């Protein structure tokens, strides 16, 4: 199968600054792929190189097997949804959406038909004659989407398209976008700094930091098995306990706690044990079921969040955050009391760097 | 204390009176000029009765009409050329990075700042040198409408470039990228997206150039030759021989034309301000 987009060794330098540092990435046909990372991590530059607004300093970039090289944006089989939407203010919605087809010299009647169909798809069929400044933010977002999708690109590039919307609208647009992608079956490459958004929408996510692609995985794998401290910290909340690999492959934590997971690592390597707060249980009475890793501690604080309680527990292995769902009959733990913290061995993950 | 019934303080009264005085100082001469342009009498200062006599004489006067014709020729040529060059300069300065861009950028503003007389002497010396060089090649040139037009182009470009650039700076850079993304080549993207969006300021700049050209006395009088007198220069010459109501009539016509052009220019520029094409929610 030929990949929709393939980057090998792609590097982009602006003078002395390396924005993108040797990225290898293959995005499959029909995939919803997200590039996730903090601002300045190189995700937008990567997207702009796929679009043709920037050209790689090194490396090769192929779309469905065709090398893009120095091909300008207007010659590439991709379309972009811009963060600012970039709707043409002097054209009405219909003209905006039809612009790409007009440039491709598609016949007038076909343009009309496809524009109408696409506007109906994004529920803006009735606003065809409006100018962009007469629409709300969410509507403009849909026009930007329609303007790109109407051209039936091989790959659709989206640069933080929901960034300008308020939270409620953003959440409903997330679902809408995901649903739309399933319907049209086009490969989406979606750039965002919002990990929640990436987890919710994507088939796979690539996490970037300082120009490097750190990990590419599906949302579950990324959340459950982060491979580095950065990814672990960036996706959701996590406790990272400092440990050292012992001679037998076990990992020694503070408080004489030993856990497995150091196999294949050299003795003396310092590692982090990643533990999600919701995977940890607190026990007042010390009655820990067999097979669980247990560690004594003291409750330092308890914060009520409505649907869950957040505890901070001081243990010999370090500070541990724990969340417990606010279920009916849940036992709460007061500040200052001695507790035992426990987790299933499979719930923890080992990060090396 | 109820709103609107606040007694005015002494300082407010003084301020109010001052602003009326300033207005009077500015506009009274214009009003007097306009009123006396409709005076029947040969003498400017003595009012006899209302008449269009001097307007009629103005249109009969070959010297005035010739000067007007010269003014219009120069204004049209310099406006068209300086609008094209000024717009091109603005686009280049805003969009492209090239060697000497910063220096070029600063120099763009120079003709706006330097005094007219300096500009006039510069142009005069430039043409004298140029003609001397061309004369060496056996070519002969003279001061006339050509030199006047070139001089007007030289200072109008800056005005156009500044006006157009202000507008370009407001445009969302993604707009041209979006056009390119939607299969438009560079030229098409400029023609169909950027140009329509900066058009109000291009027209505004053009009208400004037209106004400046029509009003210029100093530079024109330095670089004009025999038979190439423009209207403002002609009026200036007439005044030295004594003011007649004919000058009033000519001045009123020029004033009306200038005000109209500036207003139209403002309307064009204002019209573009509504949607600078940025994101904005």
CSV table of C-alpha atoms in Angstrom, one decimal, chain A residues 58-307:
chain,number,residue,atom,x,y,z
A,58,UNK,CA,17.1,18.1,3.8
A,59,UNK,CA,15.2,14.9,3.3
A,60,UNK,CA,12.4,13.8,1.1
A,61,UNK,CA,8.6,14.3,1.2
A,62,UNK,CA,6.3,12.1,-0.9
A,63,UNK,CA,2.6,12.3,-1.4
A,64,UNK,CA,1.1,8.9,-2.6
A,65,UNK,CA,4.6,8.0,-3.7
A,66,UNK,CA,5.3,11.2,-5.7
A,67,UNK,CA,8.3,13.2,-4.6
A,68,UNK,CA,7.2,16.8,-3.9
A,69,UNK,CA,10.6,18.4,-4.1
A,70,UNK,CA,10.3,22.1,-4.8
A,71,UNK,CA,6.7,21.8,-6.2
A,72,UNK,CA,4.8,25.0,-5.3
A,73,UNK,CA,1.6,24.7,-3.2
A,74,UNK,CA,-0.7,25.2,-6.3
A,75,UNK,CA,0.7,22.1,-7.9
A,76,UNK,CA,0.2,19.8,-4.9
A,77,UNK,CA,-2.7,17.4,-4.4
A,78,UNK,CA,-3.4,18.8,-0.9
A,79,UNK,CA,-5.5,21.6,0.6
A,80,UNK,CA,-5.1,23.5,3.8
A,81,UNK,CA,-7.5,24.7,6.5
A,82,UNK,CA,-5.8,27.7,8.0
A,83,UNK,CA,-5.8,28.7,11.6
A,84,UNK,CA,-7.0,32.1,10.7
A,85,UNK,CA,-9.4,30.5,8.1
A,86,UNK,CA,-7.9,33.0,5.5
A,87,UNK,CA,-11.3,33.3,3.8
A,88,UNK,CA,-11.2,35.9,1.0
A,89,UNK,CA,-13.0,38.9,2.5
A,90,UNK,CA,-14.0,40.4,-0.9
A,91,UNK,CA,-15.7,37.2,-2.1
A,92,UNK,CA,-18.9,35.7,-0.9
A,93,UNK,CA,-19.1,32.2,0.6
A,94,UNK,CA,-19.9,30.6,-2.7
A,95,UNK,CA,-17.0,32.3,-4.5
A,96,UNK,CA,-14.7,31.4,-1.7
A,97,UNK,CA,-15.6,27.7,-1.8
A,98,UNK,CA,-15.6,27.7,-5.6
A,99,UNK,CA,-12.1,29.4,-5.9
A,100,UNK,CA,-10.1,26.2,-6.1
A,101,UNK,CA,-12.3,24.6,-8.7
A,102,UNK,CA,-12.3,27.9,-10.7
A,103,UNK,CA,-8.5,27.9,-10.7
A,104,UNK,CA,-8.5,24.2,-11.8
A,105,UNK,CA,-10.6,25.3,-14.7
A,106,UNK,CA,-13.5,23.1,-13.8
A,107,UNK,CA,-16.7,23.9,-15.8
A,108,UNK,CA,-19.2,26.4,-14.4
A,109,UNK,CA,-22.1,24.0,-13.9
A,110,UNK,CA,-19.9,21.5,-12.2
A,111,UNK,CA,-18.5,24.2,-9.9
A,112,UNK,CA,-22.0,25.3,-8.9
A,113,UNK,CA,-23.0,21.7,-8.3
A,114,UNK,CA,-20.0,20.8,-6.2
A,115,UNK,CA,-20.0,24.0,-4.2
A,116,UNK,CA,-23.7,23.5,-3.4
A,117,UNK,CA,-23.1,19.9,-2.3
A,118,UNK,CA,-20.2,20.8,-0.1
A,119,UNK,CA,-21.9,23.8,1.5
A,120,UNK,CA,-24.9,21.5,2.2
A,121,UNK,CA,-22.5,19.0,3.8
A,122,UNK,CA,-21.3,21.7,6.2
A,123,UNK,CA,-24.8,23.0,6.8
A,124,UNK,CA,-24.2,26.3,5.2
A,125,UNK,CA,-26.2,25.9,2.0
A,126,UNK,CA,-28.4,28.9,3.0
A,127,UNK,CA,-25.5,31.3,3.5
A,128,UNK,CA,-23.9,31.0,0.0
A,129,UNK,CA,-24.4,34.7,-0.8
A,130,UNK,CA,-23.1,36.0,2.5
A,131,UNK,CA,-19.7,37.6,2.9
A,132,UNK,CA,-17.2,36.0,5.4
A,133,UNK,CA,-17.5,39.0,7.9
A,134,UNK,CA,-21.3,38.2,8.2
A,135,UNK,CA,-20.6,34.8,9.6
A,136,UNK,CA,-19.9,33.6,13.1
A,137,UNK,CA,-16.5,32.0,14.0
A,138,UNK,CA,-17.9,28.5,13.8
A,139,UNK,CA,-19.5,29.2,10.4
A,140,UNK,CA,-16.3,30.6,9.0
A,141,UNK,CA,-14.5,27.5,10.2
A,142,UNK,CA,-17.0,25.4,8.2
A,143,UNK,CA,-16.5,27.6,5.1
A,144,UNK,CA,-12.8,27.1,5.4
A,145,UNK,CA,-13.3,23.4,5.6
A,146,UNK,CA,-15.7,23.4,2.7
A,147,UNK,CA,-13.3,25.5,0.6
A,148,UNK,CA,-10.6,22.8,1.0
A,149,UNK,CA,-12.8,19.7,0.8
A,150,UNK,CA,-14.7,20.7,-2.3
A,151,UNK,CA,-11.4,20.1,-4.3
A,152,UNK,CA,-11.4,16.5,-3.1
A,153,UNK,CA,-7.7,16.7,-2.1
A,154,UNK,CA,-5.7,13.5,-1.5
A,155,UNK,CA,-4.7,14.9,1.9
A,156,UNK,CA,-6.3,17.6,3.9
A,157,UNK,CA,-4.0,19.7,6.2
A,158,UNK,CA,-5.6,21.4,9.2
A,159,UNK,CA,-3.5,23.9,11.2
A,160,UNK,CA,-5.2,24.3,14.6
A,161,UNK,CA,-8.5,24.9,12.9
A,162,UNK,CA,-10.5,25.0,16.1
A,163,UNK,CA,-8.1,27.2,18.0
A,164,UNK,CA,-10.1,30.4,17.6
A,165,UNK,CA,-13.4,28.8,18.8
A,166,UNK,CA,-14.7,28.7,22.4
A,167,UNK,CA,-14.7,25.5,24.3
A,168,UNK,CA,-18.3,24.3,23.8
A,169,UNK,CA,-18.2,25.0,20.0
A,170,UNK,CA,-14.8,23.4,19.8
A,171,UNK,CA,-16.0,20.2,21.4
A,172,UNK,CA,-18.9,19.9,19.0
A,173,UNK,CA,-16.7,20.8,16.0
A,174,UNK,CA,-14.3,18.0,17.1
A,175,UNK,CA,-17.0,15.4,16.8
A,176,UNK,CA,-18.3,17.0,13.5
A,177,UNK,CA,-14.8,16.9,12.0
A,178,UNK,CA,-14.2,13.3,13.0
A,179,UNK,CA,-17.5,12.3,11.6
A,180,UNK,CA,-16.9,14.3,8.4
A,181,UNK,CA,-13.5,12.6,7.9
A,182,UNK,CA,-15.1,9.2,8.1
A,183,UNK,CA,-17.7,10.2,5.5
A,184,UNK,CA,-15.3,11.7,2.9
A,185,UNK,CA,-12.5,9.2,3.6
A,186,UNK,CA,-9.8,11.7,2.9
A,187,UNK,CA,-6.5,11.6,4.8
A,188,UNK,CA,-6.5,14.3,7.5
A,189,UNK,CA,-3.3,15.7,9.0
A,190,UNK,CA,-4.2,17.8,11.9
A,191,UNK,CA,-1.9,20.1,13.9
A,192,UNK,CA,-2.8,20.9,17.4
A,193,UNK,CA,-1.3,21.7,20.8
A,194,UNK,CA,-4.4,20.4,22.6
A,195,UNK,CA,-3.7,16.9,23.8
A,196,UNK,CA,-7.4,16.3,24.6
A,197,UNK,CA,-8.4,17.3,21.1
A,198,UNK,CA,-5.7,15.0,19.6
A,199,UNK,CA,-6.7,12.0,21.8
A,200,UNK,CA,-10.4,12.5,20.9
A,201,UNK,CA,-10.1,12.8,17.2
A,202,UNK,CA,-7.1,10.9,15.9
A,203,UNK,CA,-6.4,7.4,14.6
A,204,UNK,CA,-2.8,8.0,15.3
A,205,UNK,CA,-0.8,10.9,17.0
A,206,UNK,CA,2.7,12.0,16.5
A,207,UNK,CA,4.1,13.9,19.4
A,208,UNK,CA,6.7,16.6,18.6
A,209,UNK,CA,9.1,18.6,20.7
A,210,UNK,CA,12.0,20.9,19.7
A,211,UNK,CA,11.8,19.8,16.1
A,212,UNK,CA,11.9,16.1,16.7
A,213,UNK,CA,9.1,13.5,16.4
A,214,UNK,CA,9.3,11.7,19.8
A,215,UNK,CA,6.6,9.0,19.4
A,216,UNK,CA,3.9,8.0,16.9
A,217,UNK,CA,1.1,5.8,18.2
A,218,UNK,CA,-2.6,5.4,18.5
A,219,UNK,CA,-4.2,7.4,21.3
A,220,UNK,CA,-4.5,4.5,23.8
A,221,UNK,CA,-0.9,3.4,23.3
A,222,UNK,CA,0.3,6.9,23.6
A,223,UNK,CA,-1.6,7.5,26.8
A,224,UNK,CA,-0.9,4.1,28.4
A,225,UNK,CA,2.7,3.6,27.1
A,226,UNK,CA,4.5,6.9,26.7
A,227,UNK,CA,8.1,6.2,25.8
A,228,UNK,CA,9.7,9.4,27.1
A,229,UNK,CA,9.3,11.8,30.0
A,230,UNK,CA,8.2,14.5,27.6
A,231,UNK,CA,5.4,12.5,26.1
A,232,UNK,CA,4.3,11.1,29.5
A,233,UNK,CA,4.0,14.7,30.8
A,234,UNK,CA,2.5,16.2,27.7
A,235,UNK,CA,-0.3,13.7,27.4
A,236,UNK,CA,-2.6,13.9,30.4
A,237,UNK,CA,-1.5,13.9,34.0
A,238,UNK,CA,1.1,11.5,35.2
A,239,UNK,CA,3.3,10.7,38.2
A,240,UNK,CA,6.9,10.1,37.3
A,241,UNK,CA,8.8,8.3,40.1
A,242,UNK,CA,12.6,8.4,39.9
A,243,UNK,CA,14.2,4.9,39.9
A,244,UNK,CA,17.4,3.1,39.1
A,245,UNK,CA,17.8,-0.2,37.2
A,246,UNK,CA,19.2,-2.9,39.6
A,247,UNK,CA,21.5,-5.8,38.6
A,248,UNK,CA,18.6,-8.2,38.2
A,249,UNK,CA,16.6,-6.1,35.9
A,250,UNK,CA,14.3,-4.8,38.6
A,251,UNK,CA,13.9,-1.1,39.2
A,252,UNK,CA,14.7,0.3,42.6
A,253,UNK,CA,12.6,3.2,43.8
A,254,UNK,CA,12.8,5.2,47.0
A,255,UNK,CA,11.5,3.5,50.1
A,256,UNK,CA,13.1,0.2,49.2
A,257,UNK,CA,10.4,-0.5,46.7
A,258,UNK,CA,11.3,-2.7,43.8
A,259,UNK,CA,9.2,-3.1,40.7
A,260,UNK,CA,9.8,-5.1,37.5
A,261,UNK,CA,10.2,-3.5,34.0
A,262,UNK,CA,13.9,-2.9,33.8
A,263,UNK,CA,14.7,-5.9,31.6
A,264,UNK,CA,17.1,-5.1,28.8
A,265,UNK,CA,18.3,-2.0,30.5
A,266,UNK,CA,21.9,-1.7,31.8
A,267,UNK,CA,22.2,-1.8,35.6
A,268,UNK,CA,22.5,1.7,37.0
A,269,UNK,CA,20.4,3.4,34.3
A,270,UNK,CA,18.1,6.0,35.8
A,271,UNK,CA,14.5,5.7,34.7
A,272,UNK,CA,11.1,7.1,35.5
A,273,UNK,CA,8.1,5.0,36.5
A,274,UNK,CA,5.0,6.6,35.0
A,275,UNK,CA,1.8,6.2,36.9
A,276,UNK,CA,-1.5,7.7,35.9
A,277,UNK,CA,-3.3,9.2,38.9
A,278,UNK,CA,-6.6,7.4,38.1
A,279,UNK,CA,-4.8,4.0,38.1
A,280,UNK,CA,-3.8,4.3,41.7
A,281,UNK,CA,-5.9,3.3,44.7
A,282,UNK,CA,-5.7,4.6,48.3
A,283,UNK,CA,-6.3,2.2,51.2
A,284,UNK,CA,-7.0,3.6,54.7
A,285,UNK,CA,-6.7,0.2,56.4
A,286,UNK,CA,-3.7,-1.3,54.7
A,287,UNK,CA,-5.7,-4.1,53.2
A,288,UNK,CA,-4.1,-4.3,49.8
A,289,UNK,CA,-5.2,-7.1,47.4
A,290,UNK,CA,-2.5,-9.6,46.5
A,291,UNK,CA,-0.4,-8.8,43.4
A,292,UNK,CA,-0.5,-5.1,43.7
A,293,UNK,CA,2.4,-2.8,44.2
A,294,UNK,CA,2.0,-1.1,47.6
A,295,UNK,CA,3.7,1.9,49.2
A,296,UNK,CA,2.9,3.6,52.5
A,297,UNK,CA,2.3,7.4,52.5
A,298,UNK,CA,0.5,10.3,54.1
A,299,UNK,CA,-2.3,12.3,52.5
A,300,UNK,CA,-1.0,15.8,52.0
A,301,UNK,CA,-4.1,17.3,50.5
A,302,UNK,CA,-7.5,16.5,49.1
A,303,UNK,CA,-9.3,18.6,46.5
A,304,UNK,CA,-12.9,18.1,45.5
A,305,UNK,CA,-13.4,18.4,41.7
A,306,UNK,CA,-17.1,17.4,41.5
A,307,UNK,CA,-16.7,14.3,39.5
